[in-house]
Coordinates of C-alpha atoms (C1' of nucleotides) in Angstrom, one line a residue:
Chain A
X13 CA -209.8 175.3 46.2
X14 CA -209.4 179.0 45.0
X15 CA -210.2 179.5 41.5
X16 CA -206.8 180.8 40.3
X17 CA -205.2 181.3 36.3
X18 CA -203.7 178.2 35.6
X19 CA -199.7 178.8 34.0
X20 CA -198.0 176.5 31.6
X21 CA -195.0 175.1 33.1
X22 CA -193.0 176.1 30.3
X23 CA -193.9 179.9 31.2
X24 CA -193.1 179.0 34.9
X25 CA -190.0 178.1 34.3
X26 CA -189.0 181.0 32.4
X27 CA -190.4 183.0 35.3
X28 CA -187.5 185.4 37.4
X29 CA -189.4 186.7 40.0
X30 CA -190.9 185.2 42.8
X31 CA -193.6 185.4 45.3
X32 CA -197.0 185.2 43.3
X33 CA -199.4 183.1 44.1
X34 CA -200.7 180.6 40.8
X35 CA -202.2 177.5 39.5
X36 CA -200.7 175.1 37.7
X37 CA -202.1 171.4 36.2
X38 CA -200.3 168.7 35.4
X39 CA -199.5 164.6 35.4
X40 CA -197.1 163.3 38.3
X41 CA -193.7 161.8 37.3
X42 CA -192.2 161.0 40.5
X43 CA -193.0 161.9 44.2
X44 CA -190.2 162.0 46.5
X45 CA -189.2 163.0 50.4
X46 CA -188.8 162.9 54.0
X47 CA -191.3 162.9 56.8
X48 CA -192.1 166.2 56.7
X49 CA -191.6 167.7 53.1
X50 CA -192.8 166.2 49.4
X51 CA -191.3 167.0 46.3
X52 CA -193.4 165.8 43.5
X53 CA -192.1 166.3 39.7
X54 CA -194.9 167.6 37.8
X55 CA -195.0 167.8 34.0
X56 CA -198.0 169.2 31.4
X57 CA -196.7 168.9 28.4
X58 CA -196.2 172.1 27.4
X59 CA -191.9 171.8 27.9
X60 CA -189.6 168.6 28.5
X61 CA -189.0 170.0 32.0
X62 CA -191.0 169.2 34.9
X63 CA -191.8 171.5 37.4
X64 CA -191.1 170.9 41.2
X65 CA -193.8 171.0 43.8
X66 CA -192.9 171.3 47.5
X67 CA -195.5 170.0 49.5
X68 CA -194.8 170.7 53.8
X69 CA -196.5 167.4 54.6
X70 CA -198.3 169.2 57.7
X71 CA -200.3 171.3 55.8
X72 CA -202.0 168.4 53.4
X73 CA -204.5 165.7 54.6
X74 CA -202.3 162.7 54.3
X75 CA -205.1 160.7 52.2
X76 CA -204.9 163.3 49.9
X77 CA -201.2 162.9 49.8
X78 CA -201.2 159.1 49.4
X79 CA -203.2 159.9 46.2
X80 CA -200.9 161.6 44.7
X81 CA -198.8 159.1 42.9
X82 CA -196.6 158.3 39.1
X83 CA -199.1 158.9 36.3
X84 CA -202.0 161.2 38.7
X85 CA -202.9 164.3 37.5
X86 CA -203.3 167.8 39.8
X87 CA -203.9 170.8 40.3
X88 CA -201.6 173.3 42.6
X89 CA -202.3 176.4 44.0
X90 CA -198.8 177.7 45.5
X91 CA -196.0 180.4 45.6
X92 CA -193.7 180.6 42.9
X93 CA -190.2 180.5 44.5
X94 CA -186.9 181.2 44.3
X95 CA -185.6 176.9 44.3
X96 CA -182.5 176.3 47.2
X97 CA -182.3 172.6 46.3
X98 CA -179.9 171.8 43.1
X99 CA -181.2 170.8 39.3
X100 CA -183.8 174.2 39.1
X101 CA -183.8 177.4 39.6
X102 CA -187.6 177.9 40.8
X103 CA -189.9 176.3 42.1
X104 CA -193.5 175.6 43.6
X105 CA -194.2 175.9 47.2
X106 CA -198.3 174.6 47.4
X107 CA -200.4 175.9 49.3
X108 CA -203.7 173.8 48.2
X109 CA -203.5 170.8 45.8
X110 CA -206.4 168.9 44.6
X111 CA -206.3 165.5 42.8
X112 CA -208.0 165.8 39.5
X113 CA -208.2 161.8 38.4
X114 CA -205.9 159.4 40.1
X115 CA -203.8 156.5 38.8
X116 CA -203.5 153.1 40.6
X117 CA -199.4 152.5 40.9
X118 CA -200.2 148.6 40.9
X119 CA -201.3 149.0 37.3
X120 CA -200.7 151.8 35.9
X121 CA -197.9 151.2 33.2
X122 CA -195.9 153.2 33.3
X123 CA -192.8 153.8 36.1
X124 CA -190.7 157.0 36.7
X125 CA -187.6 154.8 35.1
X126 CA -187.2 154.1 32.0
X127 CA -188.7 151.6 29.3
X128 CA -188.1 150.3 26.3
X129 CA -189.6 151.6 23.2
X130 CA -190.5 148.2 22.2
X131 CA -192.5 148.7 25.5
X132 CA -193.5 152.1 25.2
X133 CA -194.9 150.7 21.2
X134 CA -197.7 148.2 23.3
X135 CA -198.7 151.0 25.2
X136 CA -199.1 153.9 22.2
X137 CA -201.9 155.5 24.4
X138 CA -199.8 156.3 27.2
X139 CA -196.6 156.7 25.3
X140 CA -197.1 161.0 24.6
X141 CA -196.5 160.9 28.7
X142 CA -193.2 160.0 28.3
X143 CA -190.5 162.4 28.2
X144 CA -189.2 160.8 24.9
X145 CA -192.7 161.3 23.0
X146 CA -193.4 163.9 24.1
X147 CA -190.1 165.4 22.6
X148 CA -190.8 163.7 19.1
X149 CA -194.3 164.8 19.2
X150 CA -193.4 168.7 19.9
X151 CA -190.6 168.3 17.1
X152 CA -193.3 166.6 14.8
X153 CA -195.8 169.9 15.4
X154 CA -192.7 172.0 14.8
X155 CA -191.9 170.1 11.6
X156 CA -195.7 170.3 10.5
X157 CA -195.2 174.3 11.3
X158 CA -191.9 174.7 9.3
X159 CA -193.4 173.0 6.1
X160 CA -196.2 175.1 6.2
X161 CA -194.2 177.9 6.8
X162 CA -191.7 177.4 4.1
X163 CA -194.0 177.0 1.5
X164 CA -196.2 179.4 2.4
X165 CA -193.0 182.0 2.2
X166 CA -192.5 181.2 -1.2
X167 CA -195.4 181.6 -2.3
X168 CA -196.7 177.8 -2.9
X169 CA -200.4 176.9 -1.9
X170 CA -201.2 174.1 0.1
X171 CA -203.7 172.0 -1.8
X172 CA -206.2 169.5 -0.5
X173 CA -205.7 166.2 -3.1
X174 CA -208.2 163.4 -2.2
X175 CA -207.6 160.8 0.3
X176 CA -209.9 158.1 -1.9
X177 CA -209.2 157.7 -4.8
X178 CA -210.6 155.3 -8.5
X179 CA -207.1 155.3 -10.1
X180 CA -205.1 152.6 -10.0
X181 CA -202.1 153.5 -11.9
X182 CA -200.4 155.8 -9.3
X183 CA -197.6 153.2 -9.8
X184 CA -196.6 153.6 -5.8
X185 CA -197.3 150.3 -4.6
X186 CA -200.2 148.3 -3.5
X187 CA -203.6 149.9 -2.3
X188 CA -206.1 149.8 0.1
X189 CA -209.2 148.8 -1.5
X190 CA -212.4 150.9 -0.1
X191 CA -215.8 149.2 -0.3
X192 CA -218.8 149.3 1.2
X193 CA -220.2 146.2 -0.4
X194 CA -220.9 143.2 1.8
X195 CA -218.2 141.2 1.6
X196 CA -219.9 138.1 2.6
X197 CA -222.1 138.4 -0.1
X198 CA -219.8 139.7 -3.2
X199 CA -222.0 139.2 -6.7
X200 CA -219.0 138.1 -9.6
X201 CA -220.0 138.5 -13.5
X202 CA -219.3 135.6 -15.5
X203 CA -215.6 135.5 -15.6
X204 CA -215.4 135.9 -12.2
X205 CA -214.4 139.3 -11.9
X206 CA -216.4 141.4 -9.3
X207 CA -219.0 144.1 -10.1
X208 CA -218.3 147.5 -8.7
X209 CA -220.9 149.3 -10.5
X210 CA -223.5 149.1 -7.0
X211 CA -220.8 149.8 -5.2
X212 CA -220.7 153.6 -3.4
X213 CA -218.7 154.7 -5.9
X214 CA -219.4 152.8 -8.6
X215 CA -216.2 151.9 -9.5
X216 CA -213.2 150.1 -7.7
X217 CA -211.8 152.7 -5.3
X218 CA -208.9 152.6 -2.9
X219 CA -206.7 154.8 -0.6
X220 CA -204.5 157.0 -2.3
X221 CA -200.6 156.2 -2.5
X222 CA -199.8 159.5 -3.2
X223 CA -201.3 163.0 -4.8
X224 CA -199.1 164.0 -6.7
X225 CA -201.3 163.4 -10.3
X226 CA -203.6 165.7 -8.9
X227 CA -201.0 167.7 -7.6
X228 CA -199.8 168.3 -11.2
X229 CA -203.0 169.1 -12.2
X230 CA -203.2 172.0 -9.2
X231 CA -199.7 173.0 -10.3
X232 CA -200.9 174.0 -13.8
X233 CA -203.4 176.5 -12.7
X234 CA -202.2 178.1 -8.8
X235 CA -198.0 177.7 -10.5
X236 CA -196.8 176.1 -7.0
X237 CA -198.1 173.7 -4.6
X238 CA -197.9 171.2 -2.4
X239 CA -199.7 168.6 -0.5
X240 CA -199.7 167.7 3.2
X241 CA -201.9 164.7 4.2
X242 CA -202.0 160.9 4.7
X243 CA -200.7 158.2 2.4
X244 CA -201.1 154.6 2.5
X245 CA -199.0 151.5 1.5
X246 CA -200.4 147.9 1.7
X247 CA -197.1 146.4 1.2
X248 CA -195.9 143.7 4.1
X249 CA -192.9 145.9 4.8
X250 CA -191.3 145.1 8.2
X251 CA -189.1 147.2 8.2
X252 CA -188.0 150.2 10.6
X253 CA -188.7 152.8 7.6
X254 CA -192.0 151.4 6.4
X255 CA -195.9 152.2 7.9
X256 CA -198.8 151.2 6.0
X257 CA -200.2 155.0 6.7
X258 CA -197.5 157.9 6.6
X259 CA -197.6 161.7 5.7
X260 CA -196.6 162.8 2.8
X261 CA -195.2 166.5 1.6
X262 CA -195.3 167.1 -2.2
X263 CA -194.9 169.8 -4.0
X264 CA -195.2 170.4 -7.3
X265 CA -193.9 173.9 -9.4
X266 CA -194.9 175.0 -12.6
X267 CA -191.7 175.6 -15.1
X268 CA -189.0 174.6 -12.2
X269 CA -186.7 171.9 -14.0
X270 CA -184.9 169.4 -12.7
X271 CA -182.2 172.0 -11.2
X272 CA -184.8 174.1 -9.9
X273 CA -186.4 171.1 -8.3
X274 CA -183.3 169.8 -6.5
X275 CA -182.7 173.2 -4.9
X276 CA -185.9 173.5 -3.8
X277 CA -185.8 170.0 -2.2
X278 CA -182.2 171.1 -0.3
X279 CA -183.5 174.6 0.9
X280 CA -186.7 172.9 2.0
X281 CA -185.2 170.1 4.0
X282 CA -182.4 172.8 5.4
X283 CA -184.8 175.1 6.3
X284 CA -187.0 171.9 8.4
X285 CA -183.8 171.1 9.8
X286 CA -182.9 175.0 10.9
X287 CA -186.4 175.5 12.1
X288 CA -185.7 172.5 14.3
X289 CA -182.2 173.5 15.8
X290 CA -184.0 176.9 17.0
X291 CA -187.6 176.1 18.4
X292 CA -186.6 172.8 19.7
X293 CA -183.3 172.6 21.4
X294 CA -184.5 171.4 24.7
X295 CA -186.3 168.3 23.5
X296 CA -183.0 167.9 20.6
X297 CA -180.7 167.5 23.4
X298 CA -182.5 165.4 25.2
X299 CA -183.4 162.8 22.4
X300 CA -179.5 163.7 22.1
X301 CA -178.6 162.1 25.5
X302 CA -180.9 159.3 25.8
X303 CA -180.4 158.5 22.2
X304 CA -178.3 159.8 19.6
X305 CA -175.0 161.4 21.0
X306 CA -174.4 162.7 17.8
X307 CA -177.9 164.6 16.4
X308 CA -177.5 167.8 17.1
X309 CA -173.9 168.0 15.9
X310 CA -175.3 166.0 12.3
X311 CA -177.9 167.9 12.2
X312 CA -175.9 171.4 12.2
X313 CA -173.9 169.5 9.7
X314 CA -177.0 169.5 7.2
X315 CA -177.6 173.0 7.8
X316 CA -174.4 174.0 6.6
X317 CA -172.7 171.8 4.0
X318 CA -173.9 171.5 0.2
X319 CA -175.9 168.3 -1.1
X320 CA -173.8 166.2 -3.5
X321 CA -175.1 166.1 -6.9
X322 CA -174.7 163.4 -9.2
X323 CA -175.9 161.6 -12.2
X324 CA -176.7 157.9 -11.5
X325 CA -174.1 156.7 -14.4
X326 CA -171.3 158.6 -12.1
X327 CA -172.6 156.8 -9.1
X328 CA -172.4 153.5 -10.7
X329 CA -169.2 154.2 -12.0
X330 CA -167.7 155.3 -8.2
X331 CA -169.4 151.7 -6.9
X332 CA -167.5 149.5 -9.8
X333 CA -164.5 151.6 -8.8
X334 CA -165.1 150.3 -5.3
X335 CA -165.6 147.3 -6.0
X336 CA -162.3 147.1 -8.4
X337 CA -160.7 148.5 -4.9
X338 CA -161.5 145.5 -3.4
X339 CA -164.9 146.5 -1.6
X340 CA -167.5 143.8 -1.8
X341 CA -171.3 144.3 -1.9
X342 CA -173.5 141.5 -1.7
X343 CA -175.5 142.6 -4.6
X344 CA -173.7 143.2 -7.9
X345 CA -173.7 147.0 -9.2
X346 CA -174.3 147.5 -12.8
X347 CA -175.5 150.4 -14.9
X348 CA -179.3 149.5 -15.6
X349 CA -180.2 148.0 -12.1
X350 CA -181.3 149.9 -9.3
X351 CA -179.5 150.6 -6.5
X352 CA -179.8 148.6 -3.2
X353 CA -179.5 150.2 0.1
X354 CA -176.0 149.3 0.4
X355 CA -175.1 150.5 -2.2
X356 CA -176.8 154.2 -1.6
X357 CA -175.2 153.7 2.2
X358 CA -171.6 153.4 0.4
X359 CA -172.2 156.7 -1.4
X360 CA -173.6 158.5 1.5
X361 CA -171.9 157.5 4.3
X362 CA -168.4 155.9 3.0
X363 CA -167.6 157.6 -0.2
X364 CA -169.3 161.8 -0.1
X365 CA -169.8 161.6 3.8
X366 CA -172.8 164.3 3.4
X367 CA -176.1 163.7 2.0
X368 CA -176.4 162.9 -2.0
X369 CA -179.0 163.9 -5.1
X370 CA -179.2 161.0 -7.6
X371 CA -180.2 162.1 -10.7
X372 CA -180.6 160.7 -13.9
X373 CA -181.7 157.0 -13.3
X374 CA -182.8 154.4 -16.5
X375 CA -186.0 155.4 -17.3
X376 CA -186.5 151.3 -17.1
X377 CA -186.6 151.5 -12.9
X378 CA -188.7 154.8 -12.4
X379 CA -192.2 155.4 -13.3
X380 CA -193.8 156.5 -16.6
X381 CA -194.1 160.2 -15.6
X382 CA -191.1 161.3 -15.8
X383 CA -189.1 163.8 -18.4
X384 CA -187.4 161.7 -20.8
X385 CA -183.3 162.7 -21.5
X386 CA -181.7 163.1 -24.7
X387 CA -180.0 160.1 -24.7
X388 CA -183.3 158.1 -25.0
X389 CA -182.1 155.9 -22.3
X390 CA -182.4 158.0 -18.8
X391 CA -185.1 160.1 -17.1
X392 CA -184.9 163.2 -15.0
X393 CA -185.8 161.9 -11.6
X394 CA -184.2 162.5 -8.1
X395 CA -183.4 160.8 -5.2
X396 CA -182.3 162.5 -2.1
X397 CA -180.3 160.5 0.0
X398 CA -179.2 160.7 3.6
X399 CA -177.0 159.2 5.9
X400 CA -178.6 156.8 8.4
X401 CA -182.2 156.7 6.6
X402 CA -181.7 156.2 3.0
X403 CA -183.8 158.0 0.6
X404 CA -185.3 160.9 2.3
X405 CA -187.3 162.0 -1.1
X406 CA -187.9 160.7 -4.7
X407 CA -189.1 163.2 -7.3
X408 CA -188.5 164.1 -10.7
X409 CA -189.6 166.7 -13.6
X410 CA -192.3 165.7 -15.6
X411 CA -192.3 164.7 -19.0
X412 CA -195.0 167.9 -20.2
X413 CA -195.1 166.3 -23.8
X414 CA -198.3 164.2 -24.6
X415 CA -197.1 162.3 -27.4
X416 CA -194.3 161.1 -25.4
X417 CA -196.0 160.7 -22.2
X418 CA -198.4 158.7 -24.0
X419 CA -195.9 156.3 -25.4
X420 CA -194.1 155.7 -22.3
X421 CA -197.5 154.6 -20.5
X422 CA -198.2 152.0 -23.8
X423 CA -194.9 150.5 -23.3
X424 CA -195.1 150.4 -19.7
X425 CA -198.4 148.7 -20.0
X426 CA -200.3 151.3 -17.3
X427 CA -203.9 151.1 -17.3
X428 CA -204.7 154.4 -18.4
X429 CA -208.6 154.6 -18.7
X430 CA -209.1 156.6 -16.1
X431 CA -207.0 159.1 -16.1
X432 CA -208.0 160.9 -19.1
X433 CA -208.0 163.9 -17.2
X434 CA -203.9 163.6 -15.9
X435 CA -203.5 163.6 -19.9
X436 CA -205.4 166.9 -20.4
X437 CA -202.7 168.3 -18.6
X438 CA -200.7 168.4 -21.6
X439 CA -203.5 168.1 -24.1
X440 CA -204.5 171.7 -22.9
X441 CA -201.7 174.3 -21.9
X442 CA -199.2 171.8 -20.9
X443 CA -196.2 173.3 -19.7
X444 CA -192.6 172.1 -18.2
X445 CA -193.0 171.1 -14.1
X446 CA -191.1 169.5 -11.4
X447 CA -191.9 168.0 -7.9
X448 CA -191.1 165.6 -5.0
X449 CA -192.4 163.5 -2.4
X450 CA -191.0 163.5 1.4
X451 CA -192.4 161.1 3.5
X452 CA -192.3 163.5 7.1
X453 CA -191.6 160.3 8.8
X454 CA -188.4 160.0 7.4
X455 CA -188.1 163.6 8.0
X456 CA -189.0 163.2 11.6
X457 CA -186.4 159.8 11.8
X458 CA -183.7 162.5 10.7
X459 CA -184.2 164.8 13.1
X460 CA -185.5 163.1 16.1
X461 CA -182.2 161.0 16.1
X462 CA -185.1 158.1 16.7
X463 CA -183.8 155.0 15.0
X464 CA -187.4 153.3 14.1
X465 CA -190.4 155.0 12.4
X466 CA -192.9 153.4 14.5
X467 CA -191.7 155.8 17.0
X468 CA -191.9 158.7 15.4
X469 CA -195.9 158.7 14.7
X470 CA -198.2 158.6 17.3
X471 CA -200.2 155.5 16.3
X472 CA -197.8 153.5 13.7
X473 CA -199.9 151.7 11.5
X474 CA -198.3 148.2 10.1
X475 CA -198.8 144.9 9.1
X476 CA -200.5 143.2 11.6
X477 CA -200.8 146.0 13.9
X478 CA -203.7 148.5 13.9
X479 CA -204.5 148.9 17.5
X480 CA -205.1 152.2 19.3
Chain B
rU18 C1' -192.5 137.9 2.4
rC19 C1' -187.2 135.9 3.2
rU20 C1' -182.9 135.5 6.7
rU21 C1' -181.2 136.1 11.6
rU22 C1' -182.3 136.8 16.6
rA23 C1' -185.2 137.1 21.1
rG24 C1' -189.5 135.8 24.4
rU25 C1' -188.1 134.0 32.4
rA26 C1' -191.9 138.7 38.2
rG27 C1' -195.5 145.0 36.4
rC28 C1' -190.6 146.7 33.7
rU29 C1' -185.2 145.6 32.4
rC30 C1' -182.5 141.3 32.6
rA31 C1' -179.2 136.9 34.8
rG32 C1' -180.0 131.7 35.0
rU33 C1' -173.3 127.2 33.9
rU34 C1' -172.2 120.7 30.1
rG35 C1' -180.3 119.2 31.2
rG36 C1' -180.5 117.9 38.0
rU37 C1' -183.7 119.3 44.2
rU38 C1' -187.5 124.9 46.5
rA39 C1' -186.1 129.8 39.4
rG40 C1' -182.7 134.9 41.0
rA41 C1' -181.2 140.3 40.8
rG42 C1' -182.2 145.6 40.0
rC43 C1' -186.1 148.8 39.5
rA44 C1' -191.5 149.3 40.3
rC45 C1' -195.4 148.2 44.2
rC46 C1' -196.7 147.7 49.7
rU47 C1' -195.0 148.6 55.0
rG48 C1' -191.5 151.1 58.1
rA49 C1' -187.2 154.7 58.8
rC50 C1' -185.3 159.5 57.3
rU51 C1' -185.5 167.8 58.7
rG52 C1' -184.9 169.8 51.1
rU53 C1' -185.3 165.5 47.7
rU54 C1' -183.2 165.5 42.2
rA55 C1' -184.9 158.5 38.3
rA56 C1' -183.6 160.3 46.8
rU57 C1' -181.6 156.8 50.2
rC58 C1' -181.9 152.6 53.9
rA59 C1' -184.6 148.1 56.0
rG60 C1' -188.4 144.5 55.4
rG61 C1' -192.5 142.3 52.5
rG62 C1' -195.8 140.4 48.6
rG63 C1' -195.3 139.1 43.5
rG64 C1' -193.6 133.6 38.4
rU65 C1' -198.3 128.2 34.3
rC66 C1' -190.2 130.4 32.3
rG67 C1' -194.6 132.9 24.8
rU68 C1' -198.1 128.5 23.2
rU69 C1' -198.6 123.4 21.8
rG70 C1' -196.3 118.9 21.1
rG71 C1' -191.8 115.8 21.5
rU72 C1' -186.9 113.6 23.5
rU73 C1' -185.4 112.2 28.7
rC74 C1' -185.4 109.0 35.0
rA75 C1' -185.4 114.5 34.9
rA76 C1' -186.6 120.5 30.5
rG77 C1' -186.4 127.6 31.9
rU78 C1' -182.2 124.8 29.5
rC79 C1' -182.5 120.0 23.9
rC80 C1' -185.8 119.3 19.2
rA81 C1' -190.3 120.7 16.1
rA82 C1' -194.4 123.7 14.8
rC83 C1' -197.0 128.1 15.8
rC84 C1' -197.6 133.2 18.0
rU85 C1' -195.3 137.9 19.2
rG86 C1' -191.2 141.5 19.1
rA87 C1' -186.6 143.2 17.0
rA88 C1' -182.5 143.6 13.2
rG89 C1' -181.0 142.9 8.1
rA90 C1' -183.0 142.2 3.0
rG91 C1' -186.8 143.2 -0.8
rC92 C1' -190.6 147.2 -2.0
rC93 C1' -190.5 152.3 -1.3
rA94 C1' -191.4 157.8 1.1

RNA sequence: UCUUUAGUAGCUCAGUUGGUUAGAGCACCUGACUGUUAAUCAGGGGGUCGUUGGUUCAAGUCCAACCUGAAGAGCCA
């Protein structure tokens, strides 16, 4: 076979004049025809679109042919042409193709019609070589690109906070313990507890749950940051929002406030959102189709309107109103309890209709880092909410004053002993700051349209399920 | 983890108040077809009805436990 550039179907598709002669690679989605003519739908990846391949069956050794089957990949030599058939505008006419690795139709797994995702989810390897994943997984790069490029804009570094960490007062939920003691063989002290101190790091040490502690401390000396990197939960969530490992986006500002900080988290996510509507519109409208009639339209929506803001003791008082309408909640609303999803659904999607910042919460239901209010009884935290998904963020400014950072952590009983150097923070030079976690899944949920976030990661990490 | 719901061919599903040999579409194989658009048409092969136990003359169907998936809830991002 003549040694020949190989294009990228996306460039071939773009391409508005014919008759040169290329290469071009790629896995077989369906082969169709007739006697004397093969159309075979060839896609690499590079675009949602597959390219067409007409193969004159008198020109190809019919073995050959027969190898050429849903799921093989090959390589074409052929004319770029003008297409006469309907559904494309050009096309490939081969003139030499060669079989690069077949795949056996009687067990290969997947068919040219479609599966379930449930399906698709058992077969996570093979997934990416669906049209579906590989839309999410070309929005997922693009999100990755337009987070890095909107922080980068403003200025904010992207700092590297450790993956295992020895604290164990992130507050964030349960960890992931990292050892590489034997644990068939685990020596106790007297009271039972286990010794660490032989251990690789000679103390207890786990997966982190987030970096923002250490994101604070990068904040205080490079002004703004933020982090990009894996996170991990070892809570049994089942739920469609929940992995045990997820990526996280925080970032954390030096001197932004509360105000600063919500603005910051609406021109982020509008600007992810934005980025999305112009690089990705072919795979959008696809996942719109197949999916989600209404993403692109809710999505422009985003772009455009203005997040609500309100103070938690408003949106307590709007639910009570509700429920003095004559709307019941299976959970009771009250000012000092947090709210449940339906109750952040009613503000979201019944009551504002566009997405909400809840600010202000009882410093009793949000951790001990947080800037305490005037009124001794709220914090300065921050909840994002969105329709569909829920909360989308959680951040807060942080309370920069030792003396009452320190008191919040005695009452709240956080073991502390550790972490004398988060403390130094305001010991030395401490200064008023602000930041926020995203979980990009949740992001991704957004704007894929995708309704569980086991489908919007490559390999979804969960209770019970770490295959792949 | 709790609640609900589902598990029948490779995939997606139907299967009546329990009753003889468990069906369809797609996929796959064979054949037909002069350019197809998830091609079409004809034929063919393919099943331990999630697992274990129970009720019954008789269980895909009823009951129990377990396994697995999904939805809702809690926890959160």
């Amino acid at each position: 076979m003549d040694k020949l550039n190989r294009v990228r179907i996306a460039d071939i598709l773009k391409m508005q004049s014919f008759g040169q002669t290329i290469n071009v690679k790629g896995w077989v989605r369906t082969k169709r025809g007739s006697k004397t003519v093969s159309f075979i739908a060839l896609n690499d990846g590079t675009i949602i679109h597959n390219l067409q391949i007409v193969a004159e069956l008198a020109n190809f050794d019919e073995e050959v042919m027969k190898q050429i089957t849903t799921g093989a990949c090959i390589s074409v030599n052929g004319v770029v042409v003008e297409s006469f058939g309907q559904g494309q505008h050009v096309e490939i006419q081969a003139k030499e193709i060669e079989v690069l690795g077949t795949a056996d139709p009687l067990t290969y797994p997947l068919q040219k019609k479609g599966h379930s995702l449930e399906y698709l989810r058992e077969i996570a390897h093979l997934r990416p070589r669906t049209n579906t994943f590989g839309a999410v997984f070309r929005i997922r790069h693009n999100m990755a690109m337009a987070i890095h490029t909107f922080f980068h804009e403003r200025g904010f570094y992207y700092f590297h906070t450790p993956i295992i960490t020895a604290s164990d007062c992130e507050g964030a939920g349960q960890m992931f313990q990292v050892t590489t003691m034997n644990l068939y063989d685990l020596k106790k002290d007297e009271n039972g507890a286990i010794d660490y101190t032989n251990d690789f790091f000679g103390k207890q040490a786990s997966l982190t749950v987030s970096g923002q502690l250490e994101g604070e401390l990068a904040a205080m000396a490079l002004g703004a940051v933020y982090t990009f990197g894996p996170t991990f939960r070892a809570e049994n969530s089942n739920t469609p929002r929940h992995l045990a490992e997820f990526w996280m986006i925080e970032p954390e500002v030096a001197f932004n406030d509360i105000f600063d900080n919500m603005q910051l988290a609406e021109d982020f996510i509008k600007y992810c959102v934005k980025w999305a509507l112009d690089n990705c519109m072919d795979d959008l409208a696809f996942l719109a189709e197949h999916f989600d009639k209404e993403l692109i339209s809710r999505l422009q929506s985003v772009v455009e309107c203005e997040f609500v803001r309100l103070p938690y003791t408003e949106g307590v008082r709007i639910l009570e109103e509700a429920v003095a309408n004559g709307h019941t909640f299976e959970f009771p609303v009250g000012w000092g309890t947090d709210l449940a999803s339906e109750h952040e659904r009613f503000l979201v999607e019944n009551h504002f209709k566009k997405p909400v910042i809840l600010t202000d919460y009882p410093k009793e239901i949000k951790a001990f880092y947080m800037k305490q209010n005037e009124d001794g009884k709220t914090v300065r935290a921050m909840d994002v909410l969105f329709p569909k998904i829920g909360e989308i963020i959680g951040g807060s400014e942080r309370e920069s004053d030792l003396d009452k950072l320190s008191k919040r952590i005695e009452e709240m009983n956080i073991p502390m002993k550790d972490m004398w150097w988060y403390l130094d923070t305001r010991r030395f030079g401490t200064a008023p700051h602000a930041g926020f976690g995203l979980g990009f899944e949740r992001l991704l949920l957004f704007v894929t349209g995708m309704a569980n976030i086991r489908d919007v990661i490559p390999f979804p990490r969960t209770p019970n399920n770490a295959e792949f």
